[in-house]
């Protein structure tokens, strides 16, 4: 295990072999050495090198190499440089202000690229700097980035401004009020919807921090921006919310009712956190005992579709098994009704129950899947059909002789070719002789 760095002598000894590597320019032969040197710098940062006062001076000396690696097209080298910044920013805290002008512009430049990997890495680094360093000096950098053409850069800068407004208090932001107001004016009229949403959040936080300045800022906005921000309510920063929550801490009792019983189940907090309530409020909050539930008439829970065989709809919050049973019963009754309709066994006395069942299957309160509408069979109507004329004797004799074509034949005015060819055969001529009506038809 590496020893922690606690003195300037140890820090100088650790940085001595790294300086020659950081002076190299990035080529195909040297980028791997630079990547290993950056990884070693990250490990030194984690070992406590940031606690030494000369650490920032050493970082400023090698900052050009870190910046070049951060903007490199090689994904591995750029990722290692991002990891170095991510490891030093939370440990330096407010001391990172000395390096803000060195690393913030290249990180914002990465946010304008189309490479999603580089964009997410830069966004992560910027959020870490805003969360842990809490530097109001970064607001002008983000305000300048809001004028860029890149939508990803504008949305990232707006999200960083929201984080700063949430983390910093009014005293720390007092010198940057005009920059914040200018940023809100730009975001309220931005073309990107995500940027406008972040602008609404900034305006809500601004109204919570400076309520007296809200009307004057609202008047400077355009008509579209005023209509967009008119419904935004003031919001307090996280630091103010934490202080208020510590002053007005309350314990909430969680009470739940089982579907089959009327006894409440509660988890009592420890005695030191238990809230003492007046007697009247306690009477109003108490749940009725189980005896009162037992005395309730059974008709209050009766199912209006009891005749159909469908169980009552399970209440909200019941166990999933009750819902499955209800769904199976609906499917079973639906299958019975369809079977009776197919076989024609549905009687007129069952029509009312069938209608009730179809309504039960289509109730809007059934949240466990909808069923199709069931078609209810109706009684057959007596419709008199006109009597058909009996065929005449002459037409029936022609049908019997085969001289008249039927609907099954494809040629209505002549006999099929198979019959004609059969009549032309020598056997047919010999049988019928010259008197046959088909004997005169020769090919």
GROMACS .gro file of C-alpha atoms in nm:
model
  443
    1UNK     CA    1   0.000   0.000   0.000
    2UNK     CA    2   0.136   0.344  -0.097
    3UNK     CA    3   0.229   0.581   0.181
    4UNK     CA    4   0.022   0.900   0.222
    5UNK     CA    5   0.186   1.226   0.119
    6UNK     CA    6   0.197   1.468   0.411
    7UNK     CA    7   0.498   1.696   0.349
    8UNK     CA    8   0.624   1.912   0.067
    9UNK     CA    9   0.940   1.704   0.037
   10UNK     CA   10   0.735   1.390  -0.027
   11UNK     CA   11   0.524   1.576  -0.281
   12UNK     CA   12   0.830   1.708  -0.467
   13UNK     CA   13   0.982   1.359  -0.473
   14UNK     CA   14   0.659   1.216  -0.615
   15UNK     CA   15   0.626   1.484  -0.885
   16UNK     CA   16   0.993   1.474  -0.993
   17UNK     CA   17   0.966   1.173  -1.231
   18UNK     CA   18   0.637   1.300  -1.376
   19UNK     CA   19   0.751   1.643  -1.496
   20UNK     CA   20   0.956   1.515  -1.797
   21UNK     CA   21   0.660   1.308  -1.919
   22UNK     CA   22   0.420   1.599  -1.892
   23UNK     CA   23   0.649   1.810  -2.110
   24UNK     CA   24   0.611   1.568  -2.403
   25UNK     CA   25   0.373   1.644  -2.689
   26UNK     CA   26   0.105   1.390  -2.771
   27UNK     CA   27   0.208   1.153  -3.051
   28UNK     CA   28   0.146   0.792  -3.141
   29UNK     CA   29   0.451   0.689  -2.938
   30UNK     CA   30   0.411   0.915  -2.634
   31UNK     CA   31   0.037   0.924  -2.554
   32UNK     CA   32   0.054   0.596  -2.363
   33UNK     CA   33   0.330   0.732  -2.136
   34UNK     CA   34   0.126   1.048  -2.075
   35UNK     CA   35  -0.177   0.839  -1.987
   36UNK     CA   36   0.020   0.638  -1.729
   37UNK     CA   37   0.162   0.958  -1.579
   38UNK     CA   38  -0.188   1.103  -1.541
   39UNK     CA   39  -0.305   0.783  -1.372
   40UNK     CA   40  -0.013   0.812  -1.131
   41UNK     CA   41  -0.107   1.176  -1.063
   42UNK     CA   42  -0.460   1.064  -0.980
   43UNK     CA   43  -0.328   0.810  -0.730
   44UNK     CA   44  -0.109   1.079  -0.567
   45UNK     CA   45  -0.416   1.302  -0.537
   46UNK     CA   46  -0.607   1.028  -0.359
   47UNK     CA   47  -0.316   0.969  -0.121
   48UNK     CA   48  -0.354   1.312   0.037
   49UNK     CA   49  -0.138   1.529  -0.187
   50UNK     CA   50  -0.411   1.797  -0.196
   51UNK     CA   51  -0.349   1.871   0.173
   52UNK     CA   52  -0.001   2.001   0.092
   53UNK     CA   53   0.008   2.373   0.020
   54UNK     CA   54   0.236   2.341  -0.284
   55UNK     CA   55   0.002   2.098  -0.461
   56UNK     CA   56  -0.184   2.372  -0.652
   57UNK     CA   57   0.145   2.522  -0.771
   58UNK     CA   58   0.255   2.185  -0.910
   59UNK     CA   59  -0.082   2.140  -1.084
   60UNK     CA   60  -0.055   2.482  -1.248
   61UNK     CA   61   0.286   2.382  -1.387
   62UNK     CA   62   0.152   2.068  -1.553
   63UNK     CA   63  -0.192   2.216  -1.640
   64UNK     CA   64  -0.113   2.256  -2.016
   65UNK     CA   65  -0.055   1.882  -2.047
   66UNK     CA   66  -0.376   1.801  -1.858
   67UNK     CA   67  -0.573   2.040  -2.079
   68UNK     CA   68  -0.430   1.893  -2.401
   69UNK     CA   69  -0.509   1.544  -2.282
   70UNK     CA   70  -0.860   1.650  -2.185
   71UNK     CA   71  -0.927   1.779  -2.538
   72UNK     CA   72  -0.757   1.483  -2.707
   73UNK     CA   73  -0.945   1.271  -2.959
   74UNK     CA   74  -0.815   0.958  -2.790
   75UNK     CA   75  -1.096   0.845  -2.564
   76UNK     CA   76  -0.873   0.671  -2.310
   77UNK     CA   77  -0.640   0.966  -2.265
   78UNK     CA   78  -0.926   1.213  -2.237
   79UNK     CA   79  -1.100   0.991  -1.982
   80UNK     CA   80  -0.790   0.970  -1.764
   81UNK     CA   81  -0.754   1.349  -1.764
   82UNK     CA   82  -1.120   1.381  -1.661
   83UNK     CA   83  -1.063   1.137  -1.376
   84UNK     CA   84  -0.774   1.352  -1.252
   85UNK     CA   85  -1.000   1.658  -1.233
   86UNK     CA   86  -1.278   1.454  -1.070
   87UNK     CA   87  -1.039   1.336  -0.800
   88UNK     CA   88  -0.888   1.675  -0.717
   89UNK     CA   89  -1.200   1.900  -0.726
   90UNK     CA   90  -1.389   1.746  -0.429
   91UNK     CA   91  -1.071   1.730  -0.221
   92UNK     CA   92  -0.968   2.088  -0.289
   93UNK     CA   93  -1.311   2.239  -0.231
   94UNK     CA   94  -1.299   2.618  -0.235
   95UNK     CA   95  -0.926   2.606  -0.306
   96UNK     CA   96  -1.017   2.490  -0.657
   97UNK     CA   97  -1.090   2.857  -0.738
   98UNK     CA   98  -0.721   2.900  -0.825
   99UNK     CA   99  -0.761   2.634  -1.099
  100UNK     CA  100  -1.105   2.743  -1.219
  101UNK     CA  101  -0.977   2.952  -1.511
  102UNK     CA  102  -0.750   2.665  -1.616
  103UNK     CA  103  -0.990   2.368  -1.633
  104UNK     CA  104  -1.339   2.521  -1.672
  105UNK     CA  105  -1.301   2.651  -2.034
  106UNK     CA  106  -1.180   2.315  -2.177
  107UNK     CA  107  -1.459   2.131  -1.994
  108UNK     CA  108  -1.717   2.365  -2.146
  109UNK     CA  109  -1.552   2.319  -2.484
  110UNK     CA  110  -1.604   1.942  -2.454
  111UNK     CA  111  -1.975   1.998  -2.392
  112UNK     CA  112  -2.009   2.151  -2.738
  113UNK     CA  113  -1.880   1.837  -2.911
  114UNK     CA  114  -2.101   1.573  -3.072
  115UNK     CA  115  -1.915   1.286  -2.905
  116UNK     CA  116  -2.156   1.157  -2.639
  117UNK     CA  117  -1.880   0.996  -2.431
  118UNK     CA  118  -1.680   1.318  -2.404
  119UNK     CA  119  -2.000   1.513  -2.337
  120UNK     CA  120  -2.107   1.294  -2.044
  121UNK     CA  121  -1.761   1.302  -1.892
  122UNK     CA  122  -1.736   1.680  -1.910
  123UNK     CA  123  -2.089   1.717  -1.770
  124UNK     CA  124  -2.001   1.492  -1.478
  125UNK     CA  125  -1.685   1.691  -1.402
  126UNK     CA  126  -1.870   2.023  -1.412
  127UNK     CA  127  -2.143   1.895  -1.179
  128UNK     CA  128  -1.882   1.769  -0.934
  129UNK     CA  129  -1.711   2.110  -0.933
  130UNK     CA  130  -2.043   2.288  -0.872
  131UNK     CA  131  -2.155   2.049  -0.598
  132UNK     CA  132  -1.834   2.021  -0.397
  133UNK     CA  133  -1.643   2.342  -0.468
  134UNK     CA  134  -1.943   2.581  -0.457
  135UNK     CA  135  -1.767   2.866  -0.629
  136UNK     CA  136  -1.972   3.171  -0.730
  137UNK     CA  137  -1.677   3.274  -0.949
  138UNK     CA  138  -1.792   3.008  -1.201
  139UNK     CA  139  -2.121   3.188  -1.278
  140UNK     CA  140  -1.971   3.423  -1.543
  141UNK     CA  141  -1.825   3.124  -1.731
  142UNK     CA  142  -2.163   2.952  -1.745
  143UNK     CA  143  -2.338   3.276  -1.838
  144UNK     CA  144  -2.105   3.320  -2.134
  145UNK     CA  145  -2.171   2.960  -2.243
  146UNK     CA  146  -2.546   3.029  -2.264
  147UNK     CA  147  -2.485   3.237  -2.580
  148UNK     CA  148  -2.327   2.948  -2.768
  149UNK     CA  149  -2.500   2.784  -3.063
  150UNK     CA  150  -2.461   2.433  -2.920
  151UNK     CA  151  -2.774   2.316  -2.740
  152UNK     CA  152  -2.582   2.064  -2.529
  153UNK     CA  153  -2.347   2.335  -2.405
  154UNK     CA  154  -2.637   2.565  -2.317
  155UNK     CA  155  -2.828   2.296  -2.129
  156UNK     CA  156  -2.515   2.187  -1.939
  157UNK     CA  157  -2.434   2.544  -1.840
  158UNK     CA  158  -2.794   2.600  -1.729
  159UNK     CA  159  -2.790   2.284  -1.516
  160UNK     CA  160  -2.468   2.400  -1.351
  161UNK     CA  161  -2.626   2.737  -1.271
  162UNK     CA  162  -2.923   2.562  -1.111
  163UNK     CA  163  -2.685   2.358  -0.894
  164UNK     CA  164  -2.501   2.670  -0.782
  165UNK     CA  165  -2.827   2.846  -0.691
  166UNK     CA  166  -2.930   2.542  -0.487
  167UNK     CA  167  -2.599   2.502  -0.306
  168UNK     CA  168  -2.504   2.864  -0.234
  169UNK     CA  169  -2.682   3.105  -0.003
  170UNK     CA  170  -2.785   3.465  -0.062
  171UNK     CA  171  -2.470   3.617   0.084
  172UNK     CA  172  -2.240   3.418  -0.145
  173UNK     CA  173  -2.446   3.505  -0.453
  174UNK     CA  174  -2.494   3.873  -0.375
  175UNK     CA  175  -2.211   3.983  -0.605
  176UNK     CA  176  -2.343   3.773  -0.896
  177UNK     CA  177  -2.710   3.879  -0.896
  178UNK     CA  178  -2.686   4.065  -1.225
  179UNK     CA  179  -2.520   3.769  -1.397
  180UNK     CA  180  -2.800   3.542  -1.270
  181UNK     CA  181  -3.069   3.780  -1.395
  182UNK     CA  182  -2.903   3.800  -1.735
  183UNK     CA  183  -2.890   3.419  -1.751
  184UNK     CA  184  -3.263   3.395  -1.669
  185UNK     CA  185  -3.344   3.643  -1.947
  186UNK     CA  186  -3.150   3.432  -2.198
  187UNK     CA  187  -3.296   3.097  -2.089
  188UNK     CA  188  -3.655   3.221  -2.080
  189UNK     CA  189  -3.637   3.286  -2.455
  190UNK     CA  190  -3.421   2.987  -2.548
  191UNK     CA  191  -3.531   2.770  -2.840
  192UNK     CA  192  -3.450   2.441  -2.667
  193UNK     CA  193  -3.725   2.311  -2.434
  194UNK     CA  194  -3.482   2.162  -2.182
  195UNK     CA  195  -3.300   2.494  -2.153
  196UNK     CA  196  -3.631   2.673  -2.093
  197UNK     CA  197  -3.722   2.422  -1.822
  198UNK     CA  198  -3.392   2.485  -1.646
  199UNK     CA  199  -3.458   2.858  -1.683
  200UNK     CA  200  -3.789   2.812  -1.497
  201UNK     CA  201  -3.602   2.638  -1.215
  202UNK     CA  202  -3.352   2.921  -1.200
  203UNK     CA  203  -3.632   3.176  -1.188
  204UNK     CA  204  -3.803   2.988  -0.902
  205UNK     CA  205  -3.479   2.978  -0.701
  206UNK     CA  206  -3.412   3.344  -0.781
  207UNK     CA  207  -3.760   3.439  -0.659
  208UNK     CA  208  -3.697   3.249  -0.333
  209UNK     CA  209  -3.361   3.418  -0.274
  210UNK     CA  210  -3.451   3.772  -0.380
  211UNK     CA  211  -3.831   3.817  -0.366
  212UNK     CA  212  -3.797   4.194  -0.366
  213UNK     CA  213  -3.613   4.190  -0.702
  214UNK     CA  214  -3.860   3.958  -0.873
  215UNK     CA  215  -4.105   4.226  -1.003
  216UNK     CA  216  -3.830   4.439  -1.154
  217UNK     CA  217  -3.681   4.134  -1.334
  218UNK     CA  218  -4.023   4.026  -1.457
  219UNK     CA  219  -4.081   4.364  -1.621
  220UNK     CA  220  -3.759   4.339  -1.822
  221UNK     CA  221  -3.869   4.012  -1.984
  222UNK     CA  222  -4.049   3.987  -2.314
  223UNK     CA  223  -4.417   3.907  -2.352
  224UNK     CA  224  -4.352   3.541  -2.433
  225UNK     CA  225  -4.110   3.500  -2.143
  226UNK     CA  226  -4.354   3.669  -1.902
  227UNK     CA  227  -4.632   3.433  -2.007
  228UNK     CA  228  -4.397   3.138  -1.964
  229UNK     CA  229  -4.275   3.241  -1.618
  230UNK     CA  230  -4.596   3.391  -1.477
  231UNK     CA  231  -4.706   3.064  -1.314
  232UNK     CA  232  -4.368   2.985  -1.150
  233UNK     CA  233  -4.375   2.992  -0.770
  234UNK     CA  234  -4.078   3.076  -0.551
  235UNK     CA  235  -3.853   2.792  -0.433
  236UNK     CA  236  -3.599   2.792  -0.152
  237UNK     CA  237  -3.243   2.658  -0.189
  238UNK     CA  238  -3.148   2.324  -0.039
  239UNK     CA  239  -2.948   2.480   0.242
  240UNK     CA  240  -3.251   2.680   0.358
  241UNK     CA  241  -3.475   2.375   0.332
  242UNK     CA  242  -3.238   2.172   0.550
  243UNK     CA  243  -3.234   2.440   0.820
  244UNK     CA  244  -3.613   2.467   0.822
  245UNK     CA  245  -3.652   2.091   0.835
  246UNK     CA  246  -3.425   2.065   1.137
  247UNK     CA  247  -3.629   2.327   1.326
  248UNK     CA  248  -3.970   2.175   1.248
  249UNK     CA  249  -3.900   1.802   1.262
  250UNK     CA  250  -4.207   1.588   1.296
  251UNK     CA  251  -4.265   1.215   1.316
  252UNK     CA  252  -4.527   1.063   1.088
  253UNK     CA  253  -4.715   0.753   1.197
  254UNK     CA  254  -4.776   0.508   0.917
  255UNK     CA  255  -5.112   0.332   0.949
  256UNK     CA  256  -5.237   0.072   0.704
  257UNK     CA  257  -5.552  -0.138   0.698
  258UNK     CA  258  -5.557  -0.500   0.597
  259UNK     CA  259  -5.822  -0.586   0.337
  260UNK     CA  260  -5.971  -0.868   0.545
  261UNK     CA  261  -5.965  -0.706   0.887
  262UNK     CA  262  -6.056  -0.375   1.039
  263UNK     CA  263  -5.766  -0.356   1.285
  264UNK     CA  264  -5.507  -0.088   1.203
  265UNK     CA  265  -5.143  -0.189   1.184
  266UNK     CA  266  -4.905   0.085   1.300
  267UNK     CA  267  -4.539   0.114   1.370
  268UNK     CA  268  -4.488   0.323   1.682
  269UNK     CA  269  -4.174   0.539   1.683
  270UNK     CA  270  -3.934   0.541   1.977
  271UNK     CA  271  -4.058   0.707   2.295
  272UNK     CA  272  -3.821   0.999   2.252
  273UNK     CA  273  -3.966   1.079   1.905
  274UNK     CA  274  -4.330   1.013   1.987
  275UNK     CA  275  -4.563   1.308   1.931
  276UNK     CA  276  -4.814   1.388   2.206
  277UNK     CA  277  -5.151   1.491   2.065
  278UNK     CA  278  -5.455   1.644   2.238
  279UNK     CA  279  -5.736   1.413   2.339
  280UNK     CA  280  -5.982   1.552   2.083
  281UNK     CA  281  -5.745   1.505   1.791
  282UNK     CA  282  -5.661   1.156   1.911
  283UNK     CA  283  -6.029   1.063   1.912
  284UNK     CA  284  -6.069   1.191   1.558
  285UNK     CA  285  -5.765   1.000   1.431
  286UNK     CA  286  -5.841   0.668   1.598
  287UNK     CA  287  -5.974   0.395   1.372
  288UNK     CA  288  -6.307   0.234   1.457
  289UNK     CA  289  -6.271  -0.097   1.644
  290UNK     CA  290  -6.337  -0.430   1.486
  291UNK     CA  291  -6.671  -0.473   1.668
  292UNK     CA  292  -6.820  -0.178   1.481
  293UNK     CA  293  -6.713  -0.333   1.154
  294UNK     CA  294  -6.880  -0.658   1.252
  295UNK     CA  295  -7.207  -0.479   1.325
  296UNK     CA  296  -7.221  -0.322   0.980
  297UNK     CA  297  -7.495  -0.471   0.761
  298UNK     CA  298  -7.382  -0.718   0.501
  299UNK     CA  299  -7.580  -0.541   0.233
  300UNK     CA  300  -7.336  -0.249   0.235
  301UNK     CA  301  -7.067  -0.470   0.084
  302UNK     CA  302  -7.308  -0.669  -0.138
  303UNK     CA  303  -7.218  -0.699  -0.501
  304UNK     CA  304  -7.488  -0.563  -0.739
  305UNK     CA  305  -7.387  -0.837  -0.986
  306UNK     CA  306  -7.413  -1.125  -0.740
  307UNK     CA  307  -7.650  -1.319  -0.967
  308UNK     CA  308  -7.390  -1.343  -1.237
  309UNK     CA  309  -7.146  -1.541  -1.027
  310UNK     CA  310  -6.876  -1.273  -1.051
  311UNK     CA  311  -6.710  -1.197  -0.714
  312UNK     CA  312  -6.704  -0.836  -0.589
  313UNK     CA  313  -6.431  -0.610  -0.722
  314UNK     CA  314  -6.129  -0.625  -0.487
  315UNK     CA  315  -6.063  -0.297  -0.305
  316UNK     CA  316  -5.765  -0.080  -0.384
  317UNK     CA  317  -5.453  -0.197  -0.203
  318UNK     CA  318  -5.563  -0.560  -0.171
  319UNK     CA  319  -5.334  -0.853  -0.238
  320UNK     CA  320  -5.264  -0.950  -0.601
  321UNK     CA  321  -5.421  -1.294  -0.546
  322UNK     CA  322  -5.764  -1.134  -0.501
  323UNK     CA  323  -5.729  -0.952  -0.830
  324UNK     CA  324  -5.626  -1.272  -1.009
  325UNK     CA  325  -5.927  -1.458  -0.869
  326UNK     CA  326  -6.156  -1.177  -0.985
  327UNK     CA  327  -6.010  -1.185  -1.333
  328UNK     CA  328  -6.039  -1.565  -1.358
  329UNK     CA  329  -6.403  -1.551  -1.249
  330UNK     CA  330  -6.479  -1.293  -1.518
  331UNK     CA  331  -6.317  -1.510  -1.784
  332UNK     CA  332  -6.503  -1.820  -1.664
  333UNK     CA  333  -6.844  -1.651  -1.674
  334UNK     CA  334  -6.767  -1.504  -2.013
  335UNK     CA  335  -6.679  -1.849  -2.151
  336UNK     CA  336  -7.004  -1.993  -2.014
  337UNK     CA  337  -7.210  -1.722  -2.182
  338UNK     CA  338  -7.035  -1.772  -2.515
  339UNK     CA  339  -7.087  -2.147  -2.499
  340UNK     CA  340  -7.457  -2.103  -2.432
  341UNK     CA  341  -7.487  -1.865  -2.725
  342UNK     CA  342  -7.313  -2.107  -2.960
  343UNK     CA  343  -7.534  -2.402  -2.863
  344UNK     CA  344  -7.848  -2.191  -2.850
  345UNK     CA  345  -7.924  -2.291  -2.490
  346UNK     CA  346  -7.965  -1.937  -2.359
  347UNK     CA  347  -8.323  -1.903  -2.239
  348UNK     CA  348  -8.522  -1.586  -2.216
  349UNK     CA  349  -8.506  -1.601  -1.834
  350UNK     CA  350  -8.129  -1.581  -1.848
  351UNK     CA  351  -8.117  -1.269  -2.065
  352UNK     CA  352  -8.131  -1.028  -1.773
  353UNK     CA  353  -7.847  -1.209  -1.595
  354UNK     CA  354  -7.648  -1.215  -1.918
  355UNK     CA  355  -7.690  -0.841  -1.955
  356UNK     CA  356  -7.574  -0.794  -1.597
  357UNK     CA  357  -7.272  -1.007  -1.668
  358UNK     CA  358  -7.184  -0.808  -1.980
  359UNK     CA  359  -7.202  -0.490  -1.775
  360UNK     CA  360  -6.990  -0.642  -1.500
  361UNK     CA  361  -6.724  -0.735  -1.753
  362UNK     CA  362  -6.722  -0.377  -1.883
  363UNK     CA  363  -6.722  -0.188  -1.552
  364UNK     CA  364  -6.471   0.102  -1.564
  365UNK     CA  365  -6.361   0.026  -1.208
  366UNK     CA  366  -6.210  -0.307  -1.312
  367UNK     CA  367  -5.841  -0.219  -1.320
  368UNK     CA  368  -5.717  -0.571  -1.387
  369UNK     CA  369  -5.765  -0.574  -1.764
  370UNK     CA  370  -6.067  -0.508  -1.978
  371UNK     CA  371  -6.292  -0.774  -2.130
  372UNK     CA  372  -6.469  -0.758  -2.461
  373UNK     CA  373  -6.837  -0.686  -2.478
  374UNK     CA  374  -7.047  -1.001  -2.461
  375UNK     CA  375  -7.312  -1.031  -2.728
  376UNK     CA  376  -7.644  -1.122  -2.565
  377UNK     CA  377  -7.869  -1.355  -2.766
  378UNK     CA  378  -8.207  -1.216  -2.857
  379UNK     CA  379  -8.534  -1.408  -2.915
  380UNK     CA  380  -8.593  -1.509  -3.275
  381UNK     CA  381  -8.846  -1.301  -3.465
  382UNK     CA  382  -9.125  -1.472  -3.664
  383UNK     CA  383  -9.086  -1.341  -4.015
  384UNK     CA  384  -9.324  -1.485  -4.277
  385UNK     CA  385  -9.158  -1.581  -4.602
  386UNK     CA  386  -9.354  -1.575  -4.931
  387UNK     CA  387  -9.436  -1.922  -5.069
  388UNK     CA  388  -9.226  -2.036  -5.359
  389UNK     CA  389  -9.391  -2.134  -5.686
  390UNK     CA  390  -9.382  -2.500  -5.768
  391UNK     CA  391  -9.203  -2.582  -6.095
  392UNK     CA  392  -9.424  -2.669  -6.386
  393UNK     CA  393  -9.440  -3.022  -6.531
  394UNK     CA  394  -9.282  -2.915  -6.862
  395UNK     CA  395  -8.982  -2.753  -6.686
  396UNK     CA  396  -8.931  -3.053  -6.458
  397UNK     CA  397  -8.933  -3.293  -6.758
  398UNK     CA  398  -8.667  -3.083  -6.932
  399UNK     CA  399  -8.457  -3.088  -6.615
  400UNK     CA  400  -8.491  -3.464  -6.596
  401UNK     CA  401  -8.385  -3.505  -6.961
  402UNK     CA  402  -8.080  -3.286  -6.904
  403UNK     CA  403  -8.170  -3.036  -7.177
  404UNK     CA  404  -8.188  -2.737  -6.939
  405UNK     CA  405  -7.873  -2.608  -6.768
  406UNK     CA  406  -7.858  -2.553  -6.391
  407UNK     CA  407  -7.681  -2.293  -6.177
  408UNK     CA  408  -7.400  -2.533  -6.102
  409UNK     CA  409  -7.301  -2.536  -6.468
  410UNK     CA  410  -7.077  -2.257  -6.589
  411UNK     CA  411  -7.247  -2.221  -6.935
  412UNK     CA  412  -7.616  -2.133  -6.893
  413UNK     CA  413  -7.737  -2.172  -7.259
  414UNK     CA  414  -7.571  -2.500  -7.364
  415UNK     CA  415  -7.474  -2.830  -7.223
  416UNK     CA  416  -7.125  -2.888  -7.080
  417UNK     CA  417  -6.852  -2.990  -7.320
  418UNK     CA  418  -6.813  -3.322  -7.148
  419UNK     CA  419  -7.173  -3.417  -7.228
  420UNK     CA  420  -7.146  -3.296  -7.587
  421UNK     CA  421  -6.828  -3.498  -7.647
  422UNK     CA  422  -6.992  -3.797  -7.491
  423UNK     CA  423  -7.283  -3.769  -7.736
  424UNK     CA  424  -7.043  -3.750  -8.032
  425UNK     CA  425  -6.875  -4.072  -7.945
  426UNK     CA  426  -6.930  -4.369  -8.187
  427UNK     CA  427  -7.106  -4.567  -7.918
  428UNK     CA  428  -7.364  -4.291  -7.868
  429UNK     CA  429  -7.430  -4.261  -8.243
  430UNK     CA  430  -7.470  -4.632  -8.274
  431UNK     CA  431  -7.710  -4.635  -7.978
  432UNK     CA  432  -7.934  -4.340  -8.077
  433UNK     CA  433  -7.904  -4.349  -8.453
  434UNK     CA  434  -7.969  -4.055  -8.685
  435UNK     CA  435  -8.271  -3.948  -8.484
  436UNK     CA  436  -8.053  -3.824  -8.196
  437UNK     CA  437  -8.063  -3.444  -8.160
  438UNK     CA  438  -7.684  -3.446  -8.130
  439UNK     CA  439  -7.610  -3.669  -8.428
  440UNK     CA  440  -7.613  -3.381  -8.677
  441UNK     CA  441  -7.347  -3.191  -8.488
  442UNK     CA  442  -7.018  -3.291  -8.652
  443UNK     CA  443  -6.684  -3.131  -8.605
   0.00000   0.00000   0.00000
